[in-house]
PDB file of C-alpha atoms and ligand atoms in Angstrom:
ATOM      1  CA  MET A   1     -44.433  38.806 -36.351  1.00 84.00           C
ATOM      2  CA  TYR A   2     -42.209  41.395 -34.595  1.00 93.00           C
ATOM      3  CA  SER A   3     -42.216  42.343 -30.919  1.00 96.00           C
ATOM      4  CA  GLU A   4     -43.180  45.849 -29.871  1.00 97.00           C
ATOM      5  CA  LYS A   5     -39.568  46.555 -28.951  1.00 97.00           C
ATOM      6  CA  VAL A   6     -38.354  45.530 -32.405  1.00 96.00           C
ATOM      7  CA  MET A   7     -40.952  47.802 -34.019  1.00 96.00           C
ATOM      8  CA  ASP A   8     -40.000  50.653 -31.703  1.00 97.00           C
ATOM      9  CA  HIS A   9     -36.274  50.381 -32.468  1.00 97.00           C
ATOM     10  CA  PHE A  10     -37.002  49.966 -36.163  1.00 96.00           C
ATOM     11  CA  GLN A  11     -39.239  53.024 -36.314  1.00 96.00           C
ATOM     12  CA  ASN A  12     -37.138  55.181 -33.975  1.00 97.00           C
ATOM     13  CA  PRO A  13     -33.612  53.815 -34.262  1.00 97.00           C
ATOM     14  CA  ARG A  14     -31.215  55.173 -31.645  1.00 98.00           C
ATOM     15  CA  ASN A  15     -27.654  56.268 -32.431  1.00 98.00           C
ATOM     16  CA  VAL A  16     -27.883  56.491 -36.192  1.00 97.00           C
ATOM     17  CA  GLY A  17     -25.070  58.473 -37.798  1.00 98.00           C
ATOM     18  CA  GLU A  18     -21.307  58.697 -37.767  1.00 97.00           C
ATOM     19  CA  ILE A  19     -18.633  59.865 -35.366  1.00 98.00           C
ATOM     20  CA  GLU A  20     -15.886  62.065 -36.687  1.00 96.00           C
ATOM     21  CA  ASP A  21     -12.424  60.920 -35.570  1.00 96.00           C
ATOM     22  CA  ALA A  22     -13.912  57.739 -34.131  1.00 98.00           C
ATOM     23  CA  SER A  23     -11.697  55.631 -31.869  1.00 98.00           C
ATOM     24  CA  GLY A  24     -12.712  52.537 -33.797  1.00 98.00           C
ATOM     25  CA  ILE A  25     -14.737  51.776 -36.918  1.00 97.00           C
ATOM     26  CA  GLY A  26     -16.044  48.400 -37.988  1.00 96.00           C
ATOM     27  CA  THR A  27     -17.666  47.568 -41.304  1.00 95.00           C
ATOM     28  CA  VAL A  28     -19.155  44.165 -41.929  1.00 94.00           C
ATOM     29  CA  GLY A  29     -21.259  42.499 -44.560  1.00 91.00           C
ATOM     30  CA  ASN A  30     -23.846  39.831 -43.965  1.00 83.00           C
ATOM     31  CA  ALA A  31     -22.874  36.766 -45.966  1.00 77.00           C
ATOM     32  CA  LYS A  32     -26.466  35.594 -46.140  1.00 79.00           C
ATOM     33  CA  CYS A  33     -28.163  38.649 -47.610  1.00 87.00           C
ATOM     34  CA  GLY A  34     -25.362  41.033 -48.631  1.00 87.00           C
ATOM     35  CA  ASP A  35     -26.474  43.781 -46.259  1.00 92.00           C
ATOM     36  CA  ILE A  36     -23.830  46.072 -44.798  1.00 93.00           C
ATOM     37  CA  MET A  37     -23.319  47.701 -41.427  1.00 94.00           C
ATOM     38  CA  ARG A  38     -20.819  50.199 -40.061  1.00 96.00           C
ATOM     39  CA  ILE A  39     -20.298  51.016 -36.393  1.00 97.00           C
ATOM     40  CA  TYR A  40     -18.352  53.960 -34.976  1.00 98.00           C
ATOM     41  CA  LEU A  41     -17.069  53.953 -31.379  1.00 98.00           C
ATOM     42  CA  ASP A  42     -15.874  56.845 -29.276  1.00 98.00           C
ATOM     43  CA  VAL A  43     -13.767  55.380 -26.470  1.00 98.00           C
ATOM     44  CA  ASP A  44     -12.266  57.509 -23.695  1.00 97.00           C
ATOM     45  CA  GLU A  45      -8.878  57.102 -21.979  1.00 96.00           C
ATOM     46  CA  ASN A  46     -10.392  54.721 -19.425  1.00 97.00           C
ATOM     47  CA  GLN A  47     -11.508  52.427 -22.235  1.00 97.00           C
ATOM     48  CA  VAL A  48     -15.147  53.342 -21.656  1.00 98.00           C
ATOM     49  CA  ILE A  49     -17.389  53.616 -24.698  1.00 98.00           C
ATOM     50  CA  GLN A  50     -18.705  57.167 -24.474  1.00 98.00           C
ATOM     51  CA  ASP A  51     -20.582  57.207 -27.730  1.00 98.00           C
ATOM     52  CA  VAL A  52     -21.507  54.853 -30.523  1.00 98.00           C
ATOM     53  CA  LYS A  53     -23.215  55.405 -33.857  1.00 98.00           C
ATOM     54  CA  PHE A  54     -24.209  53.113 -36.677  1.00 97.00           C
ATOM     55  CA  LYS A  55     -25.185  53.165 -40.295  1.00 96.00           C
ATOM     56  CA  THR A  56     -26.682  50.275 -42.132  1.00 92.00           C
ATOM     57  CA  PHE A  57     -27.703  49.188 -45.541  1.00 90.00           C
ATOM     58  CA  GLY A  58     -29.864  46.514 -44.054  1.00 89.00           C
ATOM     59  CA  CYS A  59     -33.342  45.290 -43.306  1.00 92.00           C
ATOM     60  CA  GLY A  60     -35.619  46.354 -40.461  1.00 93.00           C
ATOM     61  CA  ALA A  61     -34.373  43.630 -38.141  1.00 94.00           C
ATOM     62  CA  ALA A  62     -30.782  44.765 -38.739  1.00 94.00           C
ATOM     63  CA  VAL A  63     -31.770  48.348 -37.910  1.00 96.00           C
ATOM     64  CA  ALA A  64     -33.594  47.295 -34.744  1.00 96.00           C
ATOM     65  CA  THR A  65     -30.809  45.021 -33.498  1.00 95.00           C
ATOM     66  CA  SER A  66     -28.139  47.641 -34.194  1.00 95.00           C
ATOM     67  CA  SER A  67     -30.137  50.301 -32.437  1.00 97.00           C
ATOM     68  CA  MET A  68     -30.544  48.088 -29.360  1.00 97.00           C
ATOM     69  CA  ALA A  69     -26.916  46.898 -29.502  1.00 97.00           C
ATOM     70  CA  THR A  70     -25.608  50.484 -29.571  1.00 97.00           C
ATOM     71  CA  GLU A  71     -27.748  51.325 -26.551  1.00 98.00           C
ATOM     72  CA  MET A  72     -26.350  48.300 -24.743  1.00 98.00           C
ATOM     73  CA  VAL A  73     -22.653  48.980 -25.376  1.00 98.00           C
ATOM     74  CA  LYS A  74     -22.796  52.674 -24.521  1.00 98.00           C
ATOM     75  CA  GLY A  75     -21.198  53.321 -21.135  1.00 98.00           C
ATOM     76  CA  LYS A  76     -19.521  49.916 -21.035  1.00 98.00           C
ATOM     77  CA  THR A  77     -15.788  49.331 -21.103  1.00 98.00           C
ATOM     78  CA  VAL A  78     -14.385  47.778 -24.259  1.00 97.00           C
ATOM     79  CA  ASN A  79     -14.107  44.464 -22.376  1.00 97.00           C
ATOM     80  CA  GLU A  80     -17.660  44.581 -21.076  1.00 97.00           C
ATOM     81  CA  ALA A  81     -18.895  45.362 -24.591  1.00 97.00           C
ATOM     82  CA  LEU A  82     -18.092  41.773 -25.538  1.00 96.00           C
ATOM     83  CA  THR A  83     -21.017  40.635 -23.377  1.00 94.00           C
ATOM     84  CA  VAL A  84     -23.348  42.312 -25.876  1.00 95.00           C
ATOM     85  CA  THR A  85     -23.802  39.267 -28.081  1.00 94.00           C
ATOM     86  CA  ASN A  86     -26.439  38.878 -30.734  1.00 92.00           C
ATOM     87  CA  LYS A  87     -28.255  36.557 -28.315  1.00 95.00           C
ATOM     88  CA  ALA A  88     -28.264  39.220 -25.597  1.00 96.00           C
ATOM     89  CA  VAL A  89     -29.526  41.790 -28.079  1.00 96.00           C
ATOM     90  CA  MET A  90     -32.292  39.502 -29.305  1.00 95.00           C
ATOM     91  CA  GLU A  91     -33.378  38.822 -25.735  1.00 96.00           C
ATOM     92  CA  ALA A  92     -33.447  42.538 -25.015  1.00 97.00           C
ATOM     93  CA  LEU A  93     -35.742  42.933 -28.043  1.00 97.00           C
ATOM     94  CA  ASP A  94     -38.052  40.111 -26.866  1.00 97.00           C
ATOM     95  CA  GLY A  95     -36.941  37.890 -29.715  1.00 96.00           C
ATOM     96  CA  LEU A  96     -36.803  37.898 -33.503  1.00 95.00           C
ATOM     97  CA  PRO A  97     -38.519  35.611 -36.001  1.00 93.00           C
ATOM     98  CA  PRO A  98     -36.185  32.667 -36.820  1.00 92.00           C
ATOM     99  CA  VAL A  99     -35.602  33.798 -40.411  1.00 91.00           C
ATOM    100  CA  LYS A 100     -34.305  37.121 -39.072  1.00 92.00           C
ATOM    101  CA  VAL A 101     -31.802  35.779 -36.566  1.00 91.00           C
ATOM    102  CA  HIS A 102     -28.913  36.175 -39.023  1.00 89.00           C
ATOM    103  CA  CYS A 103     -29.664  39.906 -39.188  1.00 90.00           C
ATOM    104  CA  SER A 104     -28.781  40.299 -35.519  1.00 90.00           C
ATOM    105  CA  LEU A 105     -25.295  38.970 -36.220  1.00 90.00           C
ATOM    106  CA  LEU A 106     -24.489  42.058 -38.231  1.00 90.00           C
ATOM    107  CA  ALA A 107     -24.566  44.322 -35.161  1.00 91.00           C
ATOM    108  CA  GLU A 108     -22.442  41.982 -33.040  1.00 93.00           C
ATOM    109  CA  GLU A 109     -19.879  41.537 -35.804  1.00 93.00           C
ATOM    110  CA  ALA A 110     -19.708  45.252 -36.548  1.00 94.00           C
ATOM    111  CA  ILE A 111     -19.143  46.043 -32.857  1.00 95.00           C
ATOM    112  CA  HIS A 112     -16.403  43.421 -32.689  1.00 96.00           C
ATOM    113  CA  ALA A 113     -14.795  44.808 -35.836  1.00 96.00           C
ATOM    114  CA  ALA A 114     -14.888  48.343 -34.395  1.00 97.00           C
ATOM    115  CA  LEU A 115     -13.406  47.116 -31.102  1.00 98.00           C
ATOM    116  CA  TRP A 116     -10.678  45.339 -33.057  1.00 97.00           C
ATOM    117  CA  ASP A 117      -9.926  48.525 -34.970  1.00 97.00           C
ATOM    118  CA  TYR A 118      -9.757  50.466 -31.679  1.00 98.00           C
ATOM    119  CA  ALA A 119      -7.455  47.866 -30.105  1.00 97.00           C
ATOM    120  CA  GLU A 120      -5.131  47.880 -33.116  1.00 96.00           C
ATOM    121  CA  LYS A 121      -4.938  51.670 -33.220  1.00 96.00           C
ATOM    122  CA  ASN A 122      -4.096  51.777 -29.503  1.00 96.00           C
ATOM    123  CA  HIS A 123      -1.836  48.718 -29.473  1.00 96.00           C
ATOM    124  CA  ILE A 124      -3.857  46.967 -26.823  1.00 95.00           C
ATOM    125  CA  LYS A 125      -5.377  43.534 -26.590  1.00 94.00           C
ATOM    126  CA  ILE A 126      -9.003  43.027 -25.657  1.00 95.00           C
ATOM    127  CA  GLU A 127      -9.312  39.685 -23.873  1.00 93.00           C
ATOM    128  CA  GLY A 128     -11.666  37.344 -25.698  1.00 92.00           C
ATOM    129  CA  LEU A 129     -11.830  39.392 -28.904  1.00 94.00           C
ATOM    130  CA  SER A 130     -10.645  37.696 -32.054  1.00 88.00           C
ATOM    131  CA  LYS A 131      -9.900  39.246 -35.412  1.00 85.00           C
ATOM    132  CA  PRO A 132     -13.178  39.782 -37.232  1.00 81.00           C
ATOM    133  CA  LYS A 133     -13.558  37.550 -40.253  1.00 73.00           C
ATOM    134  CA  SER A 134     -15.963  39.722 -42.054  1.00 55.00           C
ATOM    135  CA  ASP A 135     -14.482  43.198 -41.740  1.00 55.00           C
ATOM    136  CA  ILE A 136     -14.803  44.200 -45.352  1.00 61.00           C
ATOM    137  CA  SER A 137     -13.087  47.558 -45.015  1.00 55.00           C
ATOM    138  CA  GLU A 138      -9.573  46.257 -45.643  1.00 47.00           C
ATOM    139  CA  HIS A 139     -10.185  44.182 -48.731  1.00 45.00           C
ATOM    140  CA  GLU A 140     -12.892  46.197 -50.375  1.00 44.00           C
ATOM    141  CA  GLU A 141     -10.716  47.111 -53.322  1.00 40.00           C
ATOM    142  CA  GLU A 142      -9.649  43.600 -54.142  1.00 40.00           C
ATOM    143  CA  GLU A 143     -13.106  42.196 -54.457  1.00 42.00           C
ATOM    144  CA  ASP A 144     -15.758  42.652 -57.061  1.00 42.00           C
ATOM    145  CA  TYR A 145     -19.073  43.798 -55.722  1.00 41.00           C
TER     146      TYR A 145
HETATM  147 FE1  LIG B 201     -30.034  41.314 -44.425  1.00 76.11          FE
HETATM  148 FE2  LIG B 201     -31.634  41.305 -42.390  1.00 76.11          FE
HETATM  149  S1  LIG B 201     -32.052  40.549 -44.349  1.00 76.11           S
HETATM  150  S2  LIG B 201     -29.618  41.986 -42.445  1.00 76.11           S
END
């Protein structure tokens, strides 16, 4: 059912953890299954992503896609990081079963939310990045979980 790459990234996920004093943090929830993902970015003064870590409360496909997505954004500029779409991540993993495609959205959305957080903190605009809909960090308190 899963490709070898998916199994590899699920069993040995890269970049799990947190970054202290991260340049940007994004937390998103998956509307379909309720799983949660948080991404931390360390961006240098040239807007290059030096480090990225993630934590998830999600399924194996979410772990594998996040692991691959973090590998793909590392070393890219914040603008280039937008090319790491869930489609690109799925291709890099040699595909996901159709019922698991929504899981790959979590990584893309969390990266976008973290980039948005970085851009806001630094008063910059990242071309092509729109405000994340599902960043749950700001309205956590108002909602019942
Ligand atoms: Fe929730 Fe995969 S089932 S992220």
